[in-house]
Coordinates of C-alpha atoms and ligand atoms in Angstrom, one line a residue:
M224 CA -67.5 -20.9 -60.8
S225 CA -70.2 -21.8 -63.2
E226 CA -69.8 -25.3 -63.8
T227 CA -71.6 -25.0 -67.8
A228 CA -69.9 -27.0 -70.1
L229 CA -68.0 -25.4 -73.0
R230 CA -70.2 -24.6 -76.2
L231 CA -67.8 -26.9 -78.8
T232 CA -69.3 -26.9 -82.8
G233 CA -68.3 -27.1 -85.9
K234 CA -67.5 -23.4 -85.5
T235 CA -65.2 -23.7 -82.5
R236 CA -62.2 -21.1 -82.8
V237 CA -59.3 -22.5 -80.6
L238 CA -56.9 -20.4 -78.1
A239 CA -53.8 -21.9 -76.8
V240 CA -51.2 -21.5 -74.3
F241 CA -47.3 -22.5 -75.4
G242 CA -44.5 -23.2 -73.1
C243 CA -42.0 -26.0 -72.2
P244 CA -43.1 -26.7 -69.2
V245 CA -46.7 -25.9 -69.6
E246 CA -48.8 -28.8 -67.5
H247 CA -48.6 -26.7 -64.6
S248 CA -49.8 -23.5 -66.5
L249 CA -52.9 -22.3 -64.6
S250 CA -54.3 -19.9 -67.8
P251 CA -56.0 -23.0 -69.2
A252 CA -58.7 -23.1 -66.3
M253 CA -58.7 -19.5 -65.9
H254 CA -59.6 -18.7 -69.6
N255 CA -61.9 -21.8 -70.1
A256 CA -63.9 -20.4 -66.9
A257 CA -64.4 -16.6 -68.4
I258 CA -65.3 -18.7 -72.1
R259 CA -67.9 -21.0 -70.3
A260 CA -69.0 -17.9 -68.2
L261 CA -69.5 -15.9 -71.4
G262 CA -71.2 -19.3 -73.5
L263 CA -68.4 -18.0 -76.1
D264 CA -67.6 -21.0 -78.9
L265 CA -64.1 -20.9 -77.7
V266 CA -61.7 -23.6 -76.2
Y267 CA -58.3 -23.1 -74.8
V268 CA -55.8 -25.6 -74.9
P269 CA -52.2 -26.0 -73.7
F270 CA -49.6 -27.2 -75.9
R271 CA -45.8 -28.3 -74.9
V272 CA -43.6 -26.5 -77.5
E273 CA -40.2 -27.3 -77.4
P274 CA -37.7 -24.3 -78.3
D275 CA -36.5 -25.5 -81.3
R276 CA -40.3 -26.1 -82.5
L277 CA -41.6 -22.4 -81.6
R278 CA -41.6 -21.5 -85.5
D279 CA -43.4 -24.9 -86.7
A280 CA -45.7 -24.0 -84.1
V281 CA -46.0 -20.3 -85.1
A282 CA -46.8 -21.6 -88.3
G283 CA -49.2 -24.0 -87.2
I284 CA -51.4 -20.7 -85.7
R285 CA -51.4 -19.4 -89.0
A286 CA -52.3 -22.5 -90.7
M287 CA -54.7 -23.5 -88.0
G288 CA -56.5 -20.2 -87.7
F289 CA -56.2 -20.1 -84.2
L290 CA -58.2 -16.9 -82.6
G291 CA -55.1 -16.1 -80.4
V292 CA -51.9 -17.8 -78.3
N293 CA -50.0 -17.1 -75.1
L294 CA -46.3 -17.7 -74.7
T295 CA -44.7 -18.5 -71.0
I296 CA -41.4 -20.0 -70.5
P297 CA -38.8 -19.9 -72.5
L298 CA -41.0 -18.9 -75.9
K299 CA -41.2 -15.5 -75.0
E300 CA -38.3 -13.5 -75.8
Q301 CA -38.3 -16.0 -79.3
A302 CA -41.3 -15.5 -80.3
V303 CA -40.5 -11.3 -81.0
S304 CA -38.9 -12.5 -84.2
L305 CA -41.7 -14.8 -85.5
V306 CA -44.6 -12.6 -85.4
D307 CA -45.8 -9.6 -88.3
G308 CA -45.7 -6.6 -85.8
L309 CA -45.1 -5.9 -82.3
S310 CA -47.0 -3.5 -79.7
P311 CA -44.6 -0.3 -78.8
G312 CA -44.8 -1.9 -75.1
A313 CA -43.7 -5.1 -76.4
A314 CA -41.1 -3.8 -78.5
R315 CA -39.5 -2.5 -76.0
V316 CA -39.7 -5.1 -73.2
G317 CA -38.0 -7.4 -76.1
S318 CA -40.8 -10.3 -75.4
V319 CA -44.3 -11.3 -76.1
N320 CA -47.0 -13.5 -73.7
T321 CA -49.7 -12.9 -76.4
L322 CA -50.2 -13.3 -79.9
W323 CA -53.3 -11.7 -81.6
W324 CA -54.5 -11.2 -84.9
K325 CA -55.0 -7.6 -86.2
D326 CA -56.0 -6.7 -89.8
G327 CA -54.8 -10.2 -91.2
S328 CA -51.3 -9.6 -89.0
L329 CA -50.2 -11.8 -86.4
M330 CA -49.2 -9.2 -83.4
G331 CA -47.3 -9.7 -80.2
E332 CA -48.1 -8.2 -76.8
S333 CA -46.8 -8.1 -73.5
T334 CA -49.5 -8.1 -71.4
D335 CA -48.0 -8.4 -67.7
G336 CA -47.3 -4.4 -67.8
P337 CA -50.4 -3.2 -69.0
G338 CA -52.2 -6.3 -66.4
F339 CA -49.7 -4.9 -63.7
I340 CA -51.1 -1.2 -64.5
S341 CA -54.7 -1.8 -64.2
S342 CA -54.5 -4.1 -61.2
L343 CA -52.7 -1.2 -59.5
E344 CA -55.5 1.2 -60.9
E345 CA -58.3 -1.2 -59.1
A346 CA -56.5 -1.0 -55.9
G347 CA -56.0 3.2 -55.8
G348 CA -53.7 4.1 -58.2
L349 CA -50.4 4.7 -59.3
P350 CA -47.5 5.4 -56.8
T351 CA -45.0 8.3 -57.0
T352 CA -41.9 6.3 -56.3
A353 CA -41.5 2.6 -56.7
L354 CA -38.7 0.0 -55.2
V355 CA -38.8 -3.0 -58.0
L356 CA -37.4 -6.2 -56.5
G357 CA -35.6 -8.2 -59.4
A358 CA -34.5 -7.3 -63.0
G359 CA -35.4 -10.6 -64.6
G360 CA -38.0 -10.7 -67.5
S361 CA -41.3 -9.7 -65.2
G362 CA -39.3 -6.8 -63.5
R363 CA -38.4 -5.5 -67.1
A364 CA -41.9 -5.1 -68.2
I365 CA -42.6 -4.0 -64.6
C366 CA -40.3 -1.0 -64.7
F367 CA -41.5 -0.1 -68.3
A368 CA -44.9 0.0 -67.5
L369 CA -44.3 2.1 -64.3
A370 CA -41.3 4.5 -65.9
D371 CA -44.1 4.9 -68.6
R372 CA -46.4 6.5 -66.1
G373 CA -43.5 8.8 -64.8
V374 CA -43.1 6.7 -61.5
R375 CA -40.0 7.0 -60.2
I376 CA -37.8 3.5 -59.6
I377 CA -35.6 2.2 -57.4
L378 CA -34.5 -1.2 -58.7
A379 CA -32.4 -3.9 -56.8
N380 CA -31.5 -7.3 -58.3
R381 CA -29.4 -9.9 -56.8
T382 CA -26.9 -10.4 -59.5
P383 CA -26.3 -6.0 -59.7
E384 CA -24.8 -6.1 -63.4
R385 CA -28.2 -7.1 -64.7
A386 CA -30.1 -4.0 -62.3
R387 CA -27.7 -1.8 -63.9
R388 CA -28.0 -2.6 -67.8
L389 CA -31.5 -2.7 -67.7
A390 CA -31.2 1.1 -65.8
E391 CA -29.1 2.1 -68.6
E392 CA -32.0 1.5 -71.2
F393 CA -34.2 4.4 -69.3
G394 CA -31.9 6.9 -70.8
D395 CA -32.8 10.0 -68.5
V396 CA -35.7 8.4 -66.5
N397 CA -35.3 8.1 -62.8
V398 CA -34.5 4.7 -62.6
R399 CA -32.2 4.2 -59.7
V400 CA -30.0 0.5 -58.6
I401 CA -29.1 0.0 -55.1
P402 CA -27.7 -2.5 -54.1
M403 CA -29.8 -5.8 -52.4
D404 CA -28.5 -5.7 -49.1
A405 CA -30.7 -5.1 -45.8
E406 CA -29.9 -1.6 -44.9
A407 CA -30.1 -0.2 -48.7
L408 CA -33.2 -1.9 -48.8
R409 CA -34.9 -0.4 -45.8
E410 CA -33.5 3.3 -46.5
A411 CA -35.4 2.5 -50.2
C412 CA -38.7 1.2 -48.4
R413 CA -38.7 4.6 -46.5
E414 CA -38.5 6.7 -49.8
A415 CA -40.9 4.3 -51.4
D416 CA -45.2 4.3 -51.7
L417 CA -45.2 1.2 -54.1
V418 CA -43.2 -1.9 -53.0
V419 CA -43.0 -4.6 -55.8
N420 CA -41.5 -8.2 -55.6
C421 CA -40.5 -9.6 -59.2
T422 CA -38.1 -12.0 -57.9
S423 CA -39.1 -16.0 -57.5
V424 CA -38.4 -15.4 -53.8
G425 CA -41.1 -16.6 -51.4
M426 CA -42.3 -19.4 -54.5
S427 CA -43.2 -22.7 -54.1
P428 CA -41.4 -24.6 -53.0
N429 CA -39.4 -22.2 -51.4
I430 CA -42.3 -20.8 -49.2
G431 CA -41.8 -18.7 -46.3
V432 CA -38.7 -16.3 -47.6
S433 CA -39.2 -12.8 -48.2
P434 CA -36.9 -10.4 -50.2
L435 CA -37.3 -7.8 -47.6
P436 CA -36.6 -7.6 -44.3
P437 CA -39.8 -7.5 -42.1
D438 CA -39.0 -4.4 -40.4
A439 CA -38.6 -2.4 -43.9
L440 CA -42.1 -2.3 -44.8
K441 CA -44.5 0.5 -43.5
A442 CA -48.0 1.3 -43.1
D443 CA -48.5 3.8 -45.5
Q444 CA -47.2 1.4 -48.5
T445 CA -48.5 -0.8 -51.1
V446 CA -46.7 -4.1 -51.2
Y447 CA -47.2 -6.1 -54.6
D448 CA -45.7 -9.4 -55.1
L449 CA -45.5 -11.1 -58.5
V450 CA -45.3 -14.7 -56.6
Y451 CA -48.6 -16.7 -57.2
N452 CA -48.0 -19.8 -55.8
P453 CA -49.0 -19.3 -52.9
P454 CA -50.9 -16.3 -52.8
E455 CA -50.3 -15.5 -49.5
T456 CA -46.4 -15.2 -49.7
R457 CA -43.9 -14.4 -46.6
L458 CA -43.7 -10.7 -48.0
L459 CA -47.6 -10.4 -47.9
A460 CA -47.6 -11.6 -44.3
D461 CA -45.3 -9.0 -43.3
A462 CA -46.9 -6.4 -45.3
R463 CA -50.3 -7.0 -43.7
A464 CA -48.6 -7.1 -40.2
A465 CA -46.9 -4.1 -40.7
G466 CA -50.4 -2.7 -42.0
A467 CA -49.1 -2.2 -45.7
R468 CA -51.7 -2.9 -48.7
P469 CA -50.8 -6.4 -50.0
I470 CA -51.9 -7.1 -53.7
D471 CA -51.2 -10.4 -54.4
G472 CA -50.1 -12.0 -58.2
V473 CA -53.2 -13.9 -58.7
R474 CA -54.5 -10.3 -59.5
M475 CA -52.0 -9.5 -61.7
L476 CA -52.4 -13.0 -63.3
V477 CA -56.1 -12.3 -63.8
H478 CA -55.6 -9.1 -65.0
Q479 CA -52.7 -9.8 -67.7
G480 CA -55.1 -12.7 -68.8
A481 CA -58.0 -10.5 -68.9
Y482 CA -56.3 -7.8 -71.4
S483 CA -54.8 -10.9 -73.5
F484 CA -58.4 -12.1 -73.7
R485 CA -59.6 -8.5 -74.9
L486 CA -57.5 -8.5 -77.6
W487 CA -58.6 -11.8 -79.0
T488 CA -62.4 -11.4 -78.3
G489 CA -62.7 -7.7 -78.0
V490 CA -65.2 -8.9 -74.6
D491 CA -64.5 -7.9 -71.3
P492 CA -64.2 -11.0 -69.1
P493 CA -65.5 -11.6 -65.8
L494 CA -62.1 -11.0 -63.7
D495 CA -63.6 -12.8 -60.2
V496 CA -64.5 -15.8 -62.5
M497 CA -61.2 -16.1 -63.6
E498 CA -59.6 -15.6 -60.2
A499 CA -61.9 -18.2 -58.6
A500 CA -60.7 -20.5 -61.2
V501 CA -56.9 -20.0 -60.7
M502 CA -57.6 -20.0 -56.7
E503 CA -59.2 -23.6 -57.7
G504 CA -56.0 -24.7 -59.7
L505 CA -53.7 -23.6 -56.7
K506 CA -55.8 -25.5 -54.0
K507 CA -55.7 -28.6 -56.4
E508 CA -52.0 -28.2 -57.1
A509 CA -51.0 -27.9 -53.3
Ligands
LIG1091 P1 -36.7 -14.5 -64.3 O1 -37.0 -13.9 -65.0 O2 -36.1 -16.1 -64.1 O3 -36.1 -13.5 -62.8 C1 -36.0 -14.3 -61.9 C2 -35.3 -13.3 -60.9 O4 -35.4 -13.5 -59.7 C3 -34.1 -12.6 -61.3 O5 -34.2 -11.2 -60.8 C4 -33.3 -13.1 -60.4 O6 -32.3 -12.5 -59.8 C5 -34.4 -13.3 -59.0 N1 -34.6 -14.0 -58.2 C6 -34.2 -15.4 -58.2 N2 -33.8 -16.4 -57.1 C7 -33.4 -15.4 -56.4 C8 -32.4 -15.5 -55.2 N3 -32.7 -16.4 -54.0 N4 -32.3 -14.1 -54.4 C9 -32.9 -12.6 -54.7 N5 -33.2 -13.1 -56.3 C10 -33.2 -14.0 -56.5 O7 -38.6 -14.9 -63.8 P2 -39.6 -13.7 -64.1 O8 -40.3 -14.0 -65.2 O9 -39.1 -12.3 -63.4 O10 -40.4 -13.9 -62.5 C11 -40.0 -13.6 -61.7 C12 -41.2 -14.2 -60.4 O11 -42.4 -13.5 -60.9 C13 -42.1 -15.3 -60.3 O12 -42.4 -16.2 -59.0 C14 -43.1 -15.6 -61.2 O13 -44.1 -16.7 -61.3 C15 -43.4 -14.4 -61.0 N6 -44.9 -13.8 -62.3 C16 -45.7 -13.5 -61.7 C17 -46.7 -13.0 -62.8 C18 -48.1 -12.9 -62.5 O14 -49.0 -12.6 -63.5 N7 -48.1 -12.8 -61.4 C19 -45.9 -13.0 -64.2 C20 -44.9 -12.7 -64.2 C21 -43.9 -13.4 -63.3 P3 -30.6 -12.7 -60.9 O15 -30.6 -11.6 -61.8 O16 -29.5 -12.4 -59.9 O17 -30.8 -14.1 -61.0

């Protein structure tokens, strides 16, 4: 990673992430690494914003002319009503993780879906049938992104009602809900050329557990785990053992960040520099 210092001048523009908590966010390290590598006169700063102060914080973006902002838990849904406009993707998903300026209007975008699709394309292309595990915030974004590209979806969630409600939003698009039990998951895995974990199962500190029985996975499959801490989850280790292609959540984090970065700056950021900064941050946390 480049050790060059950030250029901070009287013209420095501010990027930020708002969250609560925000202290563990890897986005400042990731974006500042890209800013340094490109020699841009920008700085990316974390701000702890309580949900009841989000309206004030968004007014602050406007008053102080921040160039752009990321939003993280628990502010992503609330921010939808505070922007001047939404991308069609963000409007459907009902949450925003990126605020950016377009022709003087503060726009809301959800970059998880586009970032996920870019990382799949980078890894070889889109699937025909995807087994999506999880119908929370990220499961929602992933289902919309896949359905938009005509991918058939099999959806399982610990709380089945939440999966059914999400599936209903797709109308006549092919989203099939199955129970989250071992036999139903094994059967779905036989059909799916992509398996995506959008649950928090396997995330630190509860590492070593997988949302799928290991014998469900097969060699001609891509297995994507959105969990990025740790980068090598039990699910991905099982995928490797089965001969499947693993993709970790760090790659998605980098791609969704890169998508935001492009909206803010119009510049393609160096993905490998961003990934190295995330890995460094994860090592420090471990
Ligand atoms: P969320 O909205 O809170 O949803 C959590 C999901 O996990 C729900 O589907 C929940 O099921 C399920 N779940 C939680 N504990 C479970 C358990 N013990 N067994 C089975 N299912 C369980 O969270 P999210 O924002 O979607 O995030 C999910 C994961 O994705 C997190 O690890 C997050 O760090 C990761 N993520 C990564 C990226 C990236 O860029 N790599 C981006 C976004 C999210 P119920 O509905 O039954 O509660």
